[in-house]
CSV table of C-alpha atoms and ligand atoms in Angstrom, one decimal:
chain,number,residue,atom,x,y,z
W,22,UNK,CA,-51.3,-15.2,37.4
W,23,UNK,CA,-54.1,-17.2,35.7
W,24,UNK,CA,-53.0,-20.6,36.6
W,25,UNK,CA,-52.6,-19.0,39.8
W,26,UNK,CA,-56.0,-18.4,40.3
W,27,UNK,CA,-56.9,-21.9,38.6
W,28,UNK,CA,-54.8,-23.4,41.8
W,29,UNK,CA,-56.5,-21.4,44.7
W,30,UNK,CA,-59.9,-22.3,43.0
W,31,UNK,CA,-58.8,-25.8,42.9
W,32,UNK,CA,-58.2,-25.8,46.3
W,33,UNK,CA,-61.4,-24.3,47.3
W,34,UNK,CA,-63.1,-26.8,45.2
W,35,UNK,CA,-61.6,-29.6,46.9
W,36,UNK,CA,-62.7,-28.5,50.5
W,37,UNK,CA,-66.1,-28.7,48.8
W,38,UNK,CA,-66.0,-31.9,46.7
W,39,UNK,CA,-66.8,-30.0,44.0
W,40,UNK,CA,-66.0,-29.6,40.0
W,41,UNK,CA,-66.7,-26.3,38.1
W,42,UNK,CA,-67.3,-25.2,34.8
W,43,UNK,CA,-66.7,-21.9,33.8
W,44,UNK,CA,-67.5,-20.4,30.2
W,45,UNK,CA,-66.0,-18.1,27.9
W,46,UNK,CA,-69.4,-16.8,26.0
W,47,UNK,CA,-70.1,-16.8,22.6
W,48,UNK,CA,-70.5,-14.0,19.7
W,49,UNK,CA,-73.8,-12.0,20.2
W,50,UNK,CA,-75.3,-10.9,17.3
W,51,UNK,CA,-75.3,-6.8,16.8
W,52,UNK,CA,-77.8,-6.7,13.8
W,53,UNK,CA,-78.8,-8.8,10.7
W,54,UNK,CA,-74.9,-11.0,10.3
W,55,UNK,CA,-73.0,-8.6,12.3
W,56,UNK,CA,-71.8,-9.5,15.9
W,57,UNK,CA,-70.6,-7.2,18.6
W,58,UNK,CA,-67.0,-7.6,19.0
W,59,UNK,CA,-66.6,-10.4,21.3
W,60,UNK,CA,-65.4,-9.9,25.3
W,61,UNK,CA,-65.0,-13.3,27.2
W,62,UNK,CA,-67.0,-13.4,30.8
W,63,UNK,CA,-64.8,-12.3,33.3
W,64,UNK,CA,-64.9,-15.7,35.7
W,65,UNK,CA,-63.7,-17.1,32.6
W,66,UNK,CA,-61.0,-14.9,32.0
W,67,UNK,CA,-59.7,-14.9,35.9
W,68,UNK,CA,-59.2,-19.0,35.4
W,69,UNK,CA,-57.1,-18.8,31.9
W,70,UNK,CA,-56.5,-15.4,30.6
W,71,UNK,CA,-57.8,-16.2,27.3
W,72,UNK,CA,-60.3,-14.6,25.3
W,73,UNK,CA,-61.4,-16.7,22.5
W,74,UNK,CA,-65.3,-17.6,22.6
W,75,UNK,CA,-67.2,-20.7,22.7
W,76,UNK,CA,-64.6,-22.3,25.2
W,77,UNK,CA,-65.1,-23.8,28.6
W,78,UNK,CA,-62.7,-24.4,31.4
W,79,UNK,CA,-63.8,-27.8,33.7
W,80,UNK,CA,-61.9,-27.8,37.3
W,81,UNK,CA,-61.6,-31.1,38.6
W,82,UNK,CA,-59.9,-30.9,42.2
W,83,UNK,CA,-59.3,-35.0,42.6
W,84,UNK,CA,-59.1,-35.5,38.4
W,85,UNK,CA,-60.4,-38.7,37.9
W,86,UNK,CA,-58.9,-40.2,41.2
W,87,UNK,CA,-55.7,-41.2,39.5
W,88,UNK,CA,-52.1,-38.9,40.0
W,89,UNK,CA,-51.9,-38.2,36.2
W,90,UNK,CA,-55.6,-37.7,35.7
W,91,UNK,CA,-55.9,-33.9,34.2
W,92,UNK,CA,-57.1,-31.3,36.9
W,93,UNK,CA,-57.8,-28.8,34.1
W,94,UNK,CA,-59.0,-29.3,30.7
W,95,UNK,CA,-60.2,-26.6,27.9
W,96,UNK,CA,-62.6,-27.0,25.8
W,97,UNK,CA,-62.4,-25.0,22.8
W,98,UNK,CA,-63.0,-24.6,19.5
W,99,UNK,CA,-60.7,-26.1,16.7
W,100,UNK,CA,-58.0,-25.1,14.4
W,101,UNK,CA,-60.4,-24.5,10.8
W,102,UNK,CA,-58.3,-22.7,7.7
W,103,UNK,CA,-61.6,-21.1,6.0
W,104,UNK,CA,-63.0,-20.2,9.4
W,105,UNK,CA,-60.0,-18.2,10.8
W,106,UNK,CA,-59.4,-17.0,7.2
W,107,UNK,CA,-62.6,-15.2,7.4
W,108,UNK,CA,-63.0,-14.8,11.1
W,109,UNK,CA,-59.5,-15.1,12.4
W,110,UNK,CA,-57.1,-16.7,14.4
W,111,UNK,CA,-57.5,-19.6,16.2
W,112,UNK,CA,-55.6,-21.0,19.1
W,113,UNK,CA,-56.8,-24.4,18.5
W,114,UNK,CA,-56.1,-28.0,20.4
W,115,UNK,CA,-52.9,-28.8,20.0
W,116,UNK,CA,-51.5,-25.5,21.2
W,117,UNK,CA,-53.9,-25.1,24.2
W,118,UNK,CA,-52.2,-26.9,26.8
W,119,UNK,CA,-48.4,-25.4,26.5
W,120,UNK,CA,-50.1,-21.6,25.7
W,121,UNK,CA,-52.7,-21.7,28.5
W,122,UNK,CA,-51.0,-24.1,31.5
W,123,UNK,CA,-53.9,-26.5,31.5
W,124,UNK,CA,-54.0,-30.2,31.6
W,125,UNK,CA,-55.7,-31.0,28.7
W,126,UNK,CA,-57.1,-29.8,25.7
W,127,UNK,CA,-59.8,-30.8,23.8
W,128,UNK,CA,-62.7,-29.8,21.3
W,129,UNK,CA,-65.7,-28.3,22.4
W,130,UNK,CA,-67.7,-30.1,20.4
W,131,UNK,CA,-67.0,-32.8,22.8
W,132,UNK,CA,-68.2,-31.0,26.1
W,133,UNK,CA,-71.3,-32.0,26.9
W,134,UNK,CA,-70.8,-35.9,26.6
W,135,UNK,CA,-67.2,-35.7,28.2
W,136,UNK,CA,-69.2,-33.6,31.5
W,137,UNK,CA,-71.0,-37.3,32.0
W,138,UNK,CA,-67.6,-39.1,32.5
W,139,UNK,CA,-66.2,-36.3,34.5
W,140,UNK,CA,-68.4,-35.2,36.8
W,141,UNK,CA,-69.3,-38.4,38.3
W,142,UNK,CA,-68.2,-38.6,42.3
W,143,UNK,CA,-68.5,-34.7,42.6
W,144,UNK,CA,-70.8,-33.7,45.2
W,145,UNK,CA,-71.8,-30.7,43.6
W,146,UNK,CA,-70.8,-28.6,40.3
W,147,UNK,CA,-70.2,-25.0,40.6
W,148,UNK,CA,-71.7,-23.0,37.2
W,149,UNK,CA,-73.4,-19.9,36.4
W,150,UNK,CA,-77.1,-21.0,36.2
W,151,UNK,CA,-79.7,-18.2,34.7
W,152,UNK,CA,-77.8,-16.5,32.4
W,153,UNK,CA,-78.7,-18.8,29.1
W,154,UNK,CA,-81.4,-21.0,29.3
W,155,UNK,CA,-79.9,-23.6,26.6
W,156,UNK,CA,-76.9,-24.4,28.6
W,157,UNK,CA,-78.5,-24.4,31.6
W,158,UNK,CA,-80.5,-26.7,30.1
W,159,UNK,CA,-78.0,-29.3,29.2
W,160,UNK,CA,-76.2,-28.8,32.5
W,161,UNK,CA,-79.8,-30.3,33.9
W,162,UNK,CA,-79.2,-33.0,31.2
W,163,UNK,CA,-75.8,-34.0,32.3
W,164,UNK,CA,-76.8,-33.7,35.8
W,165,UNK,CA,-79.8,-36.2,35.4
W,166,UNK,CA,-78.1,-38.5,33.2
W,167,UNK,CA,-75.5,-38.9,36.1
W,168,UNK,CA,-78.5,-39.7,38.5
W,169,UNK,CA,-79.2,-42.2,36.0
W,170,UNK,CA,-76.1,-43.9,36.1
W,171,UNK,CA,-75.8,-44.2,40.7
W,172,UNK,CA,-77.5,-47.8,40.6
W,173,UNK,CA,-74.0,-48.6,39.1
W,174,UNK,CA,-72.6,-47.6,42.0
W,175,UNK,CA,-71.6,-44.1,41.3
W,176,UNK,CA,-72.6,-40.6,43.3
W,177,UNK,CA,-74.1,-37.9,41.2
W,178,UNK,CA,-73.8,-34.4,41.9
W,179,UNK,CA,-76.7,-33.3,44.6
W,180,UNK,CA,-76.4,-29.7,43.3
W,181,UNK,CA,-75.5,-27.2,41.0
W,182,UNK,CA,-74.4,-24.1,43.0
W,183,UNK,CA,-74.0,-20.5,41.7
W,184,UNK,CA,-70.1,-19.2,41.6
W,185,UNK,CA,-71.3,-16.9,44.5
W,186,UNK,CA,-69.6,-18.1,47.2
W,187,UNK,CA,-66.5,-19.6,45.8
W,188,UNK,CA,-64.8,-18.2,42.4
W,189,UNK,CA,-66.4,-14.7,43.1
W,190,UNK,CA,-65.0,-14.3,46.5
W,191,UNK,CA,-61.7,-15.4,45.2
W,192,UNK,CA,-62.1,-12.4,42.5
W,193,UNK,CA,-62.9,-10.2,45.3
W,194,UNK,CA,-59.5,-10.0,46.7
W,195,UNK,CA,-57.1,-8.9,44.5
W,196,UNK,CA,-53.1,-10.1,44.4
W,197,UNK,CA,-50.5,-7.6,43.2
W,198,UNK,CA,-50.2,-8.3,39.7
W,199,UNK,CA,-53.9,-7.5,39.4
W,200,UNK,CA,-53.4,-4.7,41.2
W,201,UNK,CA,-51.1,-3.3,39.1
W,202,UNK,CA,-53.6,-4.1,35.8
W,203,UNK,CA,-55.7,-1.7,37.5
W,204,UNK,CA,-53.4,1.1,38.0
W,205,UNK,CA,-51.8,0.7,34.4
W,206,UNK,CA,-55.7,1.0,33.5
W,207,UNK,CA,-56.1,4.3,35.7
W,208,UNK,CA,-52.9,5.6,33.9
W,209,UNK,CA,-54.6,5.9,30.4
W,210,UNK,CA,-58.0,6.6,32.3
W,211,UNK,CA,-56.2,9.7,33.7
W,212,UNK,CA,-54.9,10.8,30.0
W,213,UNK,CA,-58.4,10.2,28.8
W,214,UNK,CA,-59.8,13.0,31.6
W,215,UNK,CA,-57.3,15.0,31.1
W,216,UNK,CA,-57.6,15.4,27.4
W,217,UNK,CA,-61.4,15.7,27.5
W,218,UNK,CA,-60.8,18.4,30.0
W,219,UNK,CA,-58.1,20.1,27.9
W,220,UNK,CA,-60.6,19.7,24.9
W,221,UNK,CA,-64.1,21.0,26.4
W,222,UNK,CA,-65.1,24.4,25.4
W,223,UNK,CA,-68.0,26.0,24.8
W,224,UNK,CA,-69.6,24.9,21.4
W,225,UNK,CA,-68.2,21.6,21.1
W,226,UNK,CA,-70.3,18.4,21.4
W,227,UNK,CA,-70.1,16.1,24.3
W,228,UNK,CA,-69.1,13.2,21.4
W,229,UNK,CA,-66.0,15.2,20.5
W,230,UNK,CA,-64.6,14.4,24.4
W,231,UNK,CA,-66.3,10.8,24.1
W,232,UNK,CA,-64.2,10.1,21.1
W,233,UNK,CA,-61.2,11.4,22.5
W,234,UNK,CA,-61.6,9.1,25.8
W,235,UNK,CA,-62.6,6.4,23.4
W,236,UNK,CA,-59.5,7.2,20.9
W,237,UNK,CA,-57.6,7.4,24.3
W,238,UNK,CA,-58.6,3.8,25.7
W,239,UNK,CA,-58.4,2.1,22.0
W,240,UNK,CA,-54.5,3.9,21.2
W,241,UNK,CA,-53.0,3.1,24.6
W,242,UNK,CA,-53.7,-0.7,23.4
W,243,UNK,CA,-56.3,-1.7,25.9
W,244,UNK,CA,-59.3,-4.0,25.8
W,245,UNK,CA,-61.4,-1.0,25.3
W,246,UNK,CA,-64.2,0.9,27.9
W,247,UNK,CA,-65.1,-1.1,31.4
W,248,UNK,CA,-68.3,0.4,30.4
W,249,UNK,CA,-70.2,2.6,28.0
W,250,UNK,CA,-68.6,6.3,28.8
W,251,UNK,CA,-71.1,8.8,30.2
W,252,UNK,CA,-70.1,12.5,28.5
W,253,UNK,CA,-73.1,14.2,29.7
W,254,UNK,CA,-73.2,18.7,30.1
W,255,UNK,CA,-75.1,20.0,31.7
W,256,UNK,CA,-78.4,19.0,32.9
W,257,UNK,CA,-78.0,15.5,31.0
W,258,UNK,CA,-75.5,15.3,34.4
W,259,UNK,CA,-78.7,14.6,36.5
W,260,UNK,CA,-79.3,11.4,33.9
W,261,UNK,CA,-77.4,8.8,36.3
W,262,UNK,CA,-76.3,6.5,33.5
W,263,UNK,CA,-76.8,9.0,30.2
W,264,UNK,CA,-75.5,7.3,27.4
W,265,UNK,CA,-76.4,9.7,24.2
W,266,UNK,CA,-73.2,11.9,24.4
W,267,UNK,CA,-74.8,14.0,21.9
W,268,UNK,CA,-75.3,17.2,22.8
W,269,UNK,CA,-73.3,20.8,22.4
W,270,UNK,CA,-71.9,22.4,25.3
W,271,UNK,CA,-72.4,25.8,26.8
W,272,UNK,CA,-70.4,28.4,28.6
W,273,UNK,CA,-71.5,28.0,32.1
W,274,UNK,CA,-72.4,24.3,32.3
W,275,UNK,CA,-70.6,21.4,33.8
W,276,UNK,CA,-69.3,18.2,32.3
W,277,UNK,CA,-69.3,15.0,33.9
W,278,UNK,CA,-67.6,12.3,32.8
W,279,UNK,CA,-67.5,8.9,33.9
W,280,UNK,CA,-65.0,6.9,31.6
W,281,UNK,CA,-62.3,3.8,32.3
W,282,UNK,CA,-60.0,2.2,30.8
W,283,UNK,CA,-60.3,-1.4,30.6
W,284,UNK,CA,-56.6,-3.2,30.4
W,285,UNK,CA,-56.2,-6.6,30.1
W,286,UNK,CA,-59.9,-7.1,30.9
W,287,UNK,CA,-59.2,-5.2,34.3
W,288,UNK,CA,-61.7,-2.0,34.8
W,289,UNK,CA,-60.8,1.3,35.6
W,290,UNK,CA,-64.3,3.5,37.0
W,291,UNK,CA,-63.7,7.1,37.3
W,292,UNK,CA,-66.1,10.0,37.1
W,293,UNK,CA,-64.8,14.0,36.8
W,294,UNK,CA,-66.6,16.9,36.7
W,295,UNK,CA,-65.7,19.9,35.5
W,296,UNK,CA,-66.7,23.9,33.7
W,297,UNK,CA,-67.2,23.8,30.4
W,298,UNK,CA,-65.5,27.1,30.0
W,299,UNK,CA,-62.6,26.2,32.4
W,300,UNK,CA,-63.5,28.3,35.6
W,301,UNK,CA,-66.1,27.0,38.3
W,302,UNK,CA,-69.1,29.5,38.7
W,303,UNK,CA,-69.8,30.4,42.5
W,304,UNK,CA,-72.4,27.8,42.8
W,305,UNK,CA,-71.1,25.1,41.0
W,306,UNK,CA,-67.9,26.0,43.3
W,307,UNK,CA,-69.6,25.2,45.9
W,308,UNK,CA,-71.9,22.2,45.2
W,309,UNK,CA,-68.1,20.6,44.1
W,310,UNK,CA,-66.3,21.3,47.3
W,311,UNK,CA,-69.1,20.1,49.0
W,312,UNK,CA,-68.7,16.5,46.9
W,313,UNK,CA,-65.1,16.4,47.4
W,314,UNK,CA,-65.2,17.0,50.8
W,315,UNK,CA,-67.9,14.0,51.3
W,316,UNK,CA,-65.4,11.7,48.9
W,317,UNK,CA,-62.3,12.9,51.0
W,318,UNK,CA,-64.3,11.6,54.1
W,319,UNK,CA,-65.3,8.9,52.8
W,320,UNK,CA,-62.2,7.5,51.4
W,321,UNK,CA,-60.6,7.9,55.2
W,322,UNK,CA,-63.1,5.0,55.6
W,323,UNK,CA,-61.7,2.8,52.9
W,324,UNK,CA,-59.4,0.2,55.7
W,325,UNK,CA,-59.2,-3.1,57.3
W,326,UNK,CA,-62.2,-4.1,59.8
W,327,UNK,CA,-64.4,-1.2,58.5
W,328,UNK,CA,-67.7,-2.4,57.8
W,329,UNK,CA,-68.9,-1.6,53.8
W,330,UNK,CA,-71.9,1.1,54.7
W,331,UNK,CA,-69.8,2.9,56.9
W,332,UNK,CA,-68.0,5.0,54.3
W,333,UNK,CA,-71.4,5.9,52.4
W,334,UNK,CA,-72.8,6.6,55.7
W,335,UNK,CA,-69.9,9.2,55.7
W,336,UNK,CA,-70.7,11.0,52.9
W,337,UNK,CA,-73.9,11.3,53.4
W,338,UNK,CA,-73.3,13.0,56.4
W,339,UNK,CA,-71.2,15.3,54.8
W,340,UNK,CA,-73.8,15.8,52.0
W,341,UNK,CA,-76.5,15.9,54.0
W,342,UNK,CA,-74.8,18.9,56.8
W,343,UNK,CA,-73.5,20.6,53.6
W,344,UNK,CA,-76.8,20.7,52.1
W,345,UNK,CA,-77.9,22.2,55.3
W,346,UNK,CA,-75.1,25.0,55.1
W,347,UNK,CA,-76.2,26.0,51.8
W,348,UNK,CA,-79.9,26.4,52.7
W,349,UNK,CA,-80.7,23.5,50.6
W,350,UNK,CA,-82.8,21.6,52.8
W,351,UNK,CA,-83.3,22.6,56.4
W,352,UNK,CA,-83.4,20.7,59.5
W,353,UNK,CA,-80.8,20.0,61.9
W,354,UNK,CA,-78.6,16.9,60.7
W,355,UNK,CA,-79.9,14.5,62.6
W,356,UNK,CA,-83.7,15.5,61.7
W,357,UNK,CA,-82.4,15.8,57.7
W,358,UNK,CA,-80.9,12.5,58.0
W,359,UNK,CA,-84.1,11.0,59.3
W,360,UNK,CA,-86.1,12.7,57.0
W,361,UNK,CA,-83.9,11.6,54.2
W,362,UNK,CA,-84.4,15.0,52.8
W,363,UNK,CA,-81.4,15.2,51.0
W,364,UNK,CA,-82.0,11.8,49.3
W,365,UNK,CA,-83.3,13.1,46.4
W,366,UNK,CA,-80.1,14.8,45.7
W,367,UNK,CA,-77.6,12.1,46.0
W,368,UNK,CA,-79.7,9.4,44.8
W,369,UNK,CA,-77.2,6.3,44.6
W,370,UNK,CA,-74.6,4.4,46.9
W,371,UNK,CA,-71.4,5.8,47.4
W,372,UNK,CA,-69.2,2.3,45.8
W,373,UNK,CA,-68.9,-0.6,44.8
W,374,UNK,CA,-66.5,-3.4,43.9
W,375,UNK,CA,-63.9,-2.8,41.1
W,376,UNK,CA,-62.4,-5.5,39.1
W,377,UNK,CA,-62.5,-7.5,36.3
W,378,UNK,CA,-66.1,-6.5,36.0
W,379,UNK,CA,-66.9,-2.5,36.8
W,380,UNK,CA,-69.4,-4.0,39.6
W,381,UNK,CA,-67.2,-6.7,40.4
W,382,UNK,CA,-68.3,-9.9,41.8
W,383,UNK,CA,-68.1,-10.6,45.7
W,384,UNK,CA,-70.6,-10.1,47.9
W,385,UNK,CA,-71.3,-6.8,49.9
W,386,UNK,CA,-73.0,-8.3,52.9
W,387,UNK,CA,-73.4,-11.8,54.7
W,388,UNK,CA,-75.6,-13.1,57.0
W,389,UNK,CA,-74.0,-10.3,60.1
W,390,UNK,CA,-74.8,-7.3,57.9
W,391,UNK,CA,-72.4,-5.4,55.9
W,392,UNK,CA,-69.1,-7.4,55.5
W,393,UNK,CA,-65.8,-5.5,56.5
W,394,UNK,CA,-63.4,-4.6,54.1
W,395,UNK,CA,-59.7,-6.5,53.9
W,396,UNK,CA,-56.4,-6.2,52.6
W,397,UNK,CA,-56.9,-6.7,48.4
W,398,UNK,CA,-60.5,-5.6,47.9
W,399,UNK,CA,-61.0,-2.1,45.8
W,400,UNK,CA,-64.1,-0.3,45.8
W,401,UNK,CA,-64.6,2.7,44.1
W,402,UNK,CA,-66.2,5.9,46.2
W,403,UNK,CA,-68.1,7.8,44.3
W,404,UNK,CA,-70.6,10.7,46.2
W,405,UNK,CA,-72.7,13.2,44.0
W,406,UNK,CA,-75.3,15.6,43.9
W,407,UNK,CA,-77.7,16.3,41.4
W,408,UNK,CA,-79.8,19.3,40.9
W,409,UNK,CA,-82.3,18.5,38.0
W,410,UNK,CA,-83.1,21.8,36.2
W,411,UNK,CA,-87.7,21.8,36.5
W,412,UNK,CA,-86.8,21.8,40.2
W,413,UNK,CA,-88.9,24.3,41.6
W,414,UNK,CA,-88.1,23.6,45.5
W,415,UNK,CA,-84.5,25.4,45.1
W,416,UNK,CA,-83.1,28.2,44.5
W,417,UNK,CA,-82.4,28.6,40.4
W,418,UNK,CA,-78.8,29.4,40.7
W,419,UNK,CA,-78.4,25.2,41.7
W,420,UNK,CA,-80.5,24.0,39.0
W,421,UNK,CA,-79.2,21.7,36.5
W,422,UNK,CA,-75.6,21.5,38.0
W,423,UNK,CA,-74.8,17.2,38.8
W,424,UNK,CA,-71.4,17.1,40.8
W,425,UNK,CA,-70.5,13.2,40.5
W,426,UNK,CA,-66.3,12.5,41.5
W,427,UNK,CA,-65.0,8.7,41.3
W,428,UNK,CA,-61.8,7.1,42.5
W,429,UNK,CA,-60.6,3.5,42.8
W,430,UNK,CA,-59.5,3.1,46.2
W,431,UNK,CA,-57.5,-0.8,47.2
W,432,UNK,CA,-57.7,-1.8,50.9
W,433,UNK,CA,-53.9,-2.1,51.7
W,434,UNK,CA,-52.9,-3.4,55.5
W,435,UNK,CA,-52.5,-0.1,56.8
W,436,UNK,CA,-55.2,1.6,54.9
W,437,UNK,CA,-55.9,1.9,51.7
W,438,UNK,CA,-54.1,3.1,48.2
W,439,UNK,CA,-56.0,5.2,45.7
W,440,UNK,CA,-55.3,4.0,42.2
W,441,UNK,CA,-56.4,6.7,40.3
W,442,UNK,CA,-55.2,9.6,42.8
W,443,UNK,CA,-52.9,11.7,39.7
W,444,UNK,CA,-56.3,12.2,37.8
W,445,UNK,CA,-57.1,16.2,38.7
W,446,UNK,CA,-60.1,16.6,41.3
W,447,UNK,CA,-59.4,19.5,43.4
W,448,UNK,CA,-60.9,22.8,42.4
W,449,UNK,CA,-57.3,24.3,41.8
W,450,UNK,CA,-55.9,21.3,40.0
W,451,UNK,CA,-59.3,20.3,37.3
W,452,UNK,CA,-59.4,24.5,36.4
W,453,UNK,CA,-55.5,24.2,35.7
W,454,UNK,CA,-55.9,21.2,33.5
W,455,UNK,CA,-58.9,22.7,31.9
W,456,UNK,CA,-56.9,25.9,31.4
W,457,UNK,CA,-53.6,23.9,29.8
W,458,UNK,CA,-56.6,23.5,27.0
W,459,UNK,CA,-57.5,27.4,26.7
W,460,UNK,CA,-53.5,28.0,25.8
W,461,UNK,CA,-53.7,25.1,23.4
W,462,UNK,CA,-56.7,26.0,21.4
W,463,UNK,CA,-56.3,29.7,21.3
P,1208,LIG,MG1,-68.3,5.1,37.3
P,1209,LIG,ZN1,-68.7,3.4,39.6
């Protein structure tokens, strides 16, 4: 798959006359010598699948002009006994090209002054510019030291372009095997919700579920969370990306959780809500149909030559006429909509790209407005509703109930495939999993 995507990158690099470099990270430090555990940058892991840090990849469409010359070569670090005894494992030089598919291997030590000699004839080098100022830096070295060099009768690079338009629009359209990363990533997602729904019960703490979706993700032998999990009862619901998963839950309150697996570096991103005691309460009944219906339209949306806004235009509608129904906010729809009454309540877009990142790369919009969606792209659609309890303009019975539900949805040719569809969201289906809990802990 990787060297897959190394060959289609190639081949858009070469209608450009360009070279890229694409870089794993390094180790960022946590606090005083410890680092957080290390995840390689997902451009880098679409090109070679490997997740060692301090390596870069350099794509060289014509090689140096000759047949043999290497297309591909890794920098990366080298093979060091005391170093890997203490740190671990290391794939090292030697070993790179036959484990990895690439060209060549070689230290990356030796980066910098090889980029010189390579780059040379390129019109322009694709790399991600803003991100650290040191290696930005020394890309503006190399660059100018190539500038140097033209009276000798070479051509130096005229730009440095961001991945935008090239690597990242290849990552926007996923083929089947990464397709099926994201589903095998769903598969433990859906374990995850449905153990934190079997486990909720009034008196336990929100970071009892989060360690279950946590010890989930980490058991199942994935690369961990796509994200930090949001475990958040109650009122903290209304806290768009609360993070303290701290609190103790009450009889009458809601949970939502938004938790995915990550597999092989490929996110999962879905969000359930659901009673703390098992049973929805009239109103919280009806603030969740409301949701699902909006996320049921919406997802009808998800297909080939529909522009992006159209399904969050959807659901707002639905939000927005349901809000209406339940005296919420008043108006007809079209005045509400105009209004933006209901804004305050749903407060965020209804998706966004899924993929190797949680908000994947690819753009949402070109210079025609909102792009349409195509065969291999996967959004998520994700409407909600939040009711922030010291709201005095409604009615206390909706007060601190926040109804957020989240599904990965692929654009297939004939419409679209929802990835995480088995992961309970109906009223009928979340109580019954909720309730396969009750039997269990009594
Ligand atoms: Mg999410
Ligand atoms: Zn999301």
């Amino acid at each position: 798959m990787y060297s897959e995507h190394r060959e289609t990158f190639l081949e858009v690099l070469a209608e450009r006359d360009a070279a890229s470099i694409v870089f794993s990270g390094t180790h960022q430090t946590r606090n005083n010598d410890c680092d957080y555990r290390f995840r390689p940058d997902s451009d880098f892991v679409y090109v070679t699948g490997f997740n060692e840090p301090e390596c870069a990849l350099v794509l060289l469409p014509h090689g140096k002009g000759t047949e043999e010359s290497p297309r591909t070569i890794l920098f990366l670090r080298e093979r060091d006994p005391l170093m890997e005894t203490w740190n671990g494992r290391r794939l090292g030089i030697d070993r790179a090209p036959e484990a990895l598919g690439v060209d060549l291997a070689l230290p990356i030590g030796d980066l910098w002054d090889c980029l010189t000699d390579l780059l040379i004839g390129y019109s322009t080098i694709i790399a991600p510019t803003g991100l650290d100022e040191a290696r930005d830096r020394k890309l503006l070295d190399v660059l100018s030291s190539l500038r140097n060099k033209v009276r000798g009768g070479t051509r130096a690079p005229a730009s440095i372009e961001h991945p935008r338009d090239t690597l990242h629009e290849l990552r926007l359209y996923k083929n089947q095997n990464e397709v099926d990363l994201i589903a095998k990533a769903n598969s433990i997602t859906l374990q995850a919700h449905h153990a934190a729904m079997a486990l909720a019960a009034d008196g336990r703490n929100e970071c009892e579920l989060d360690g279950e979706i946590v010890g989930t993700f980490i058991k199942s032998g994935g690369t961990g969370e796509s994200y930090n999990n949001i475990v958040a009862s109650g009122n903290n619901g209304t806290i768009l990306h609360y993070g303290e998963n701290n609190q103790v839950m009450h009889d009458g309150q809601m949970v939502l959780i938004d938790a995915g697996c990550e597999w092989k570096y490929y996110a999962s991103d879905v969000t359930r809500t659901f009673p703390v005691s098992g049973k929805f309460t009239e109103p919280q009944r009806a603030i969740y149909q409301l949701v699902l219906d909006a996320m049921m339209a919406s997802i009808d949306e998800v297909r080939p030559g529909v522009p992006f806004n159209v399904f969050h235009d959807t659901a707002t509608r639905v939000l927005a006429q349901g809000l209406i129904d339940l005296g919420i906010v008043s108006g007809t729809l079209e005045e509400v909509l105009e209004n933006r009454d209901f804004a305050k309540y749903t407060i965020h877009k209804t998706g966004h790209w899924l993929g190797l990142d949680v908000h994947d790369m690819g753009s949402y919009a070109g210079n025609e407005g909102p792009r349409a969606f195509e065969p291999g792209m996967i959004t998520t659609v994700e409407p909600g509703l939040y009711f922030t309890e010291d709201d005095v303009d409604i009615d206390p019975k909706w007060r601190g109930i926040a109804v957020r539900i989240e599904d990965n949805i692929l654009v297939t040719t004939d419409g679209n495939r929802n990835l995480s569809e088995g992961i309970a969201k109906t009223i009928e289906d979340v109580e019954s999993v909720c309730a396969g809990h009750t039997a269990a802990c009594v």
